[in-house]
mmCIF file of C-alpha atoms in Angstrom:
data_model
loop_
_atom_site.group_PDB
_atom_site.id
_atom_site.type_symbol
_atom_site.label_atom_id
_atom_site.label_comp_id
_atom_site.label_asym_id
_atom_site.label_seq_id
_atom_site.Cartn_x
_atom_site.Cartn_y
_atom_site.Cartn_z
ATOM 1 C CA UNK Z 1 0.002 -0.008 0.008
ATOM 2 C CA UNK Z 2 1.413 3.426 -0.928
ATOM 3 C CA UNK Z 3 1.978 6.234 1.557
ATOM 4 C CA UNK Z 4 -0.916 8.127 -0.003
ATOM 5 C CA UNK Z 5 -3.324 5.212 0.518
ATOM 6 C CA UNK Z 6 -2.146 4.759 4.104
ATOM 7 C CA UNK Z 7 -2.604 8.467 4.820
ATOM 8 C CA UNK Z 8 -6.079 8.514 3.280
ATOM 9 C CA UNK Z 9 -7.002 5.375 5.261
ATOM 10 C CA UNK Z 10 -5.840 6.897 8.528
ATOM 11 C CA UNK Z 11 -7.749 10.111 7.857
ATOM 12 C CA UNK Z 12 -10.878 8.077 7.113
ATOM 13 C CA UNK Z 13 -10.464 5.852 10.191
ATOM 14 C CA UNK Z 14 -10.056 8.891 12.421
ATOM 15 C CA UNK Z 15 -12.863 10.871 10.756
ATOM 16 C CA UNK Z 16 -10.563 13.712 9.689
ATOM 17 C CA UNK Z 17 -11.212 15.520 6.411
ATOM 18 C CA UNK Z 18 -8.444 16.102 3.884
ATOM 19 C CA UNK Z 19 -9.099 19.849 4.094
ATOM 20 C CA UNK Z 20 -8.086 19.724 7.808
ATOM 21 C CA UNK Z 21 -4.866 17.930 6.889
ATOM 22 C CA UNK Z 22 -4.289 20.578 4.168
ATOM 23 C CA UNK Z 23 -4.513 23.318 6.804
ATOM 24 C CA UNK Z 24 -2.322 21.359 9.233
ATOM 25 C CA UNK Z 25 0.420 21.182 6.573
ATOM 26 C CA UNK Z 26 0.111 24.913 5.986
ATOM 27 C CA UNK Z 27 -0.911 24.438 2.360
ATOM 28 C CA UNK Z 28 -2.934 27.264 0.805
ATOM 29 C CA UNK Z 29 -5.031 25.117 -1.524
ATOM 30 C CA UNK Z 30 -6.483 21.587 -1.495
ATOM 31 C CA UNK Z 31 -4.824 21.099 -4.904
ATOM 32 C CA UNK Z 32 -1.442 21.263 -3.172
ATOM 33 C CA UNK Z 33 -2.382 18.202 -1.072
ATOM 34 C CA UNK Z 34 -3.646 16.460 -4.187
ATOM 35 C CA UNK Z 35 -0.234 17.053 -5.757
ATOM 36 C CA UNK Z 36 1.422 15.461 -2.716
ATOM 37 C CA UNK Z 37 -0.988 12.540 -3.022
ATOM 38 C CA UNK Z 38 -0.305 12.068 -6.766
ATOM 39 C CA UNK Z 39 3.473 12.186 -6.250
ATOM 40 C CA UNK Z 40 3.276 10.146 -3.050
ATOM 41 C CA UNK Z 41 5.605 12.870 -1.668
ATOM 42 C CA UNK Z 42 5.299 13.306 2.103
ATOM 43 C CA UNK Z 43 8.157 14.422 4.361
ATOM 44 C CA UNK Z 44 8.780 13.232 7.861
ATOM 45 C CA UNK Z 45 7.381 16.548 9.130
ATOM 46 C CA UNK Z 46 4.192 15.922 7.120
ATOM 47 C CA UNK Z 47 3.776 12.532 8.780
ATOM 48 C CA UNK Z 48 4.459 13.931 12.277
ATOM 49 C CA UNK Z 49 1.773 16.599 11.679
ATOM 50 C CA UNK Z 50 -0.593 13.853 10.455
ATOM 51 C CA UNK Z 51 0.005 11.841 13.631
ATOM 52 C CA UNK Z 52 -0.649 14.908 15.782
ATOM 53 C CA UNK Z 53 -3.837 15.767 13.827
ATOM 54 C CA UNK Z 54 -5.208 12.201 14.163
ATOM 55 C CA UNK Z 55 -4.177 11.690 17.800
ATOM 56 C CA UNK Z 56 -1.681 8.944 16.868
ATOM 57 C CA UNK Z 57 2.083 8.563 17.085
ATOM 58 C CA UNK Z 58 4.718 8.232 14.430
ATOM 59 C CA UNK Z 59 7.231 5.624 15.672
ATOM 60 C CA UNK Z 60 9.779 3.010 14.774
ATOM 61 C CA UNK Z 61 8.568 -0.265 16.220
ATOM 62 C CA UNK Z 62 10.806 -3.214 17.098
ATOM 63 C CA UNK Z 63 9.390 -6.155 15.132
ATOM 64 C CA UNK Z 64 10.261 -8.660 17.848
ATOM 65 C CA UNK Z 65 9.026 -6.873 20.955
ATOM 66 C CA UNK Z 66 6.503 -4.646 19.156
ATOM 67 C CA UNK Z 67 7.734 -1.827 21.409
ATOM 68 C CA UNK Z 68 8.310 1.672 20.004
ATOM 69 C CA UNK Z 69 12.049 2.281 19.832
ATOM 70 C CA UNK Z 70 11.802 5.901 18.701
ATOM 71 C CA UNK Z 71 8.740 8.158 18.596
ATOM 72 C CA UNK Z 72 8.318 11.517 16.919
ATOM 73 C CA UNK Z 73 6.138 14.455 17.960
ATOM 74 C CA UNK Z 74 5.630 18.142 17.222
ATOM 75 C CA UNK Z 75 8.982 18.974 18.874
ATOM 76 C CA UNK Z 76 10.672 17.148 16.021
ATOM 77 C CA UNK Z 77 9.003 19.275 13.309
ATOM 78 C CA UNK Z 78 11.251 21.857 11.700
ATOM 79 C CA UNK Z 79 10.490 25.326 12.894
ATOM 80 C CA UNK Z 80 9.216 27.645 10.178
ATOM 81 C CA UNK Z 81 10.984 30.762 11.448
ATOM 82 C CA UNK Z 82 13.172 31.019 8.389
ATOM 83 C CA UNK Z 83 10.137 31.412 6.145
ATOM 84 C CA UNK Z 84 8.568 34.056 8.358
ATOM 85 C CA UNK Z 85 11.876 35.920 8.631
ATOM 86 C CA UNK Z 86 12.159 35.889 4.890
ATOM 87 C CA UNK Z 87 8.592 37.211 4.565
ATOM 88 C CA UNK Z 88 9.354 39.942 7.158
ATOM 89 C CA UNK Z 89 12.394 41.027 5.154
ATOM 90 C CA UNK Z 90 10.338 41.097 1.958
ATOM 91 C CA UNK Z 91 7.617 43.188 3.630
ATOM 92 C CA UNK Z 92 10.267 45.631 4.955
ATOM 93 C CA UNK Z 93 11.775 45.938 1.456
ATOM 94 C CA UNK Z 94 8.368 46.662 -0.055
ATOM 95 C CA UNK Z 95 7.657 49.320 2.565
ATOM 96 C CA UNK Z 96 11.089 50.893 1.993
ATOM 97 C CA UNK Z 97 10.587 50.894 -1.781
ATOM 98 C CA UNK Z 98 7.129 52.499 -1.326
ATOM 99 C CA UNK Z 99 8.683 55.260 0.844
ATOM 100 C CA UNK Z 100 11.417 55.853 -1.721
ATOM 101 C CA UNK Z 101 8.853 56.158 -4.511
ATOM 102 C CA UNK Z 102 6.909 58.632 -2.416
ATOM 103 C CA UNK Z 103 10.035 60.702 -1.681
ATOM 104 C CA UNK Z 104 11.063 60.669 -5.365
ATOM 105 C CA UNK Z 105 7.538 61.737 -6.397
ATOM 106 C CA UNK Z 106 7.287 64.644 -3.948
ATOM 107 C CA UNK Z 107 9.761 67.031 -5.625
ATOM 108 C CA UNK Z 108 8.188 66.395 -9.036
ATOM 109 C CA UNK Z 109 4.707 67.242 -7.756
ATOM 110 C CA UNK Z 110 5.937 70.405 -5.960
ATOM 111 C CA UNK Z 111 7.397 71.848 -9.185
#
């Protein structure tokens, strides 16, 4: 069974809609999740978020003892500060450019 089928099965078993998983992943459109489904492309972070959303755990299980050897949770998800820092820098640049355009336009309108 593919990752996509397993993910869809887990969502169905837990009564979670795909749109909720889309939001959990921070995707802006349901089509983005469909792309992940079609490519069967899910990162470890995606699976940790899925486990959190469905109230389950992502773990490596010892086949002999059936005990979890390693479990993952939200603390293991990469922080998204770099993206927000980049967006903050972009917003500051746009504001600065807007101010510069205003300053450049003022002498022309005063003449």
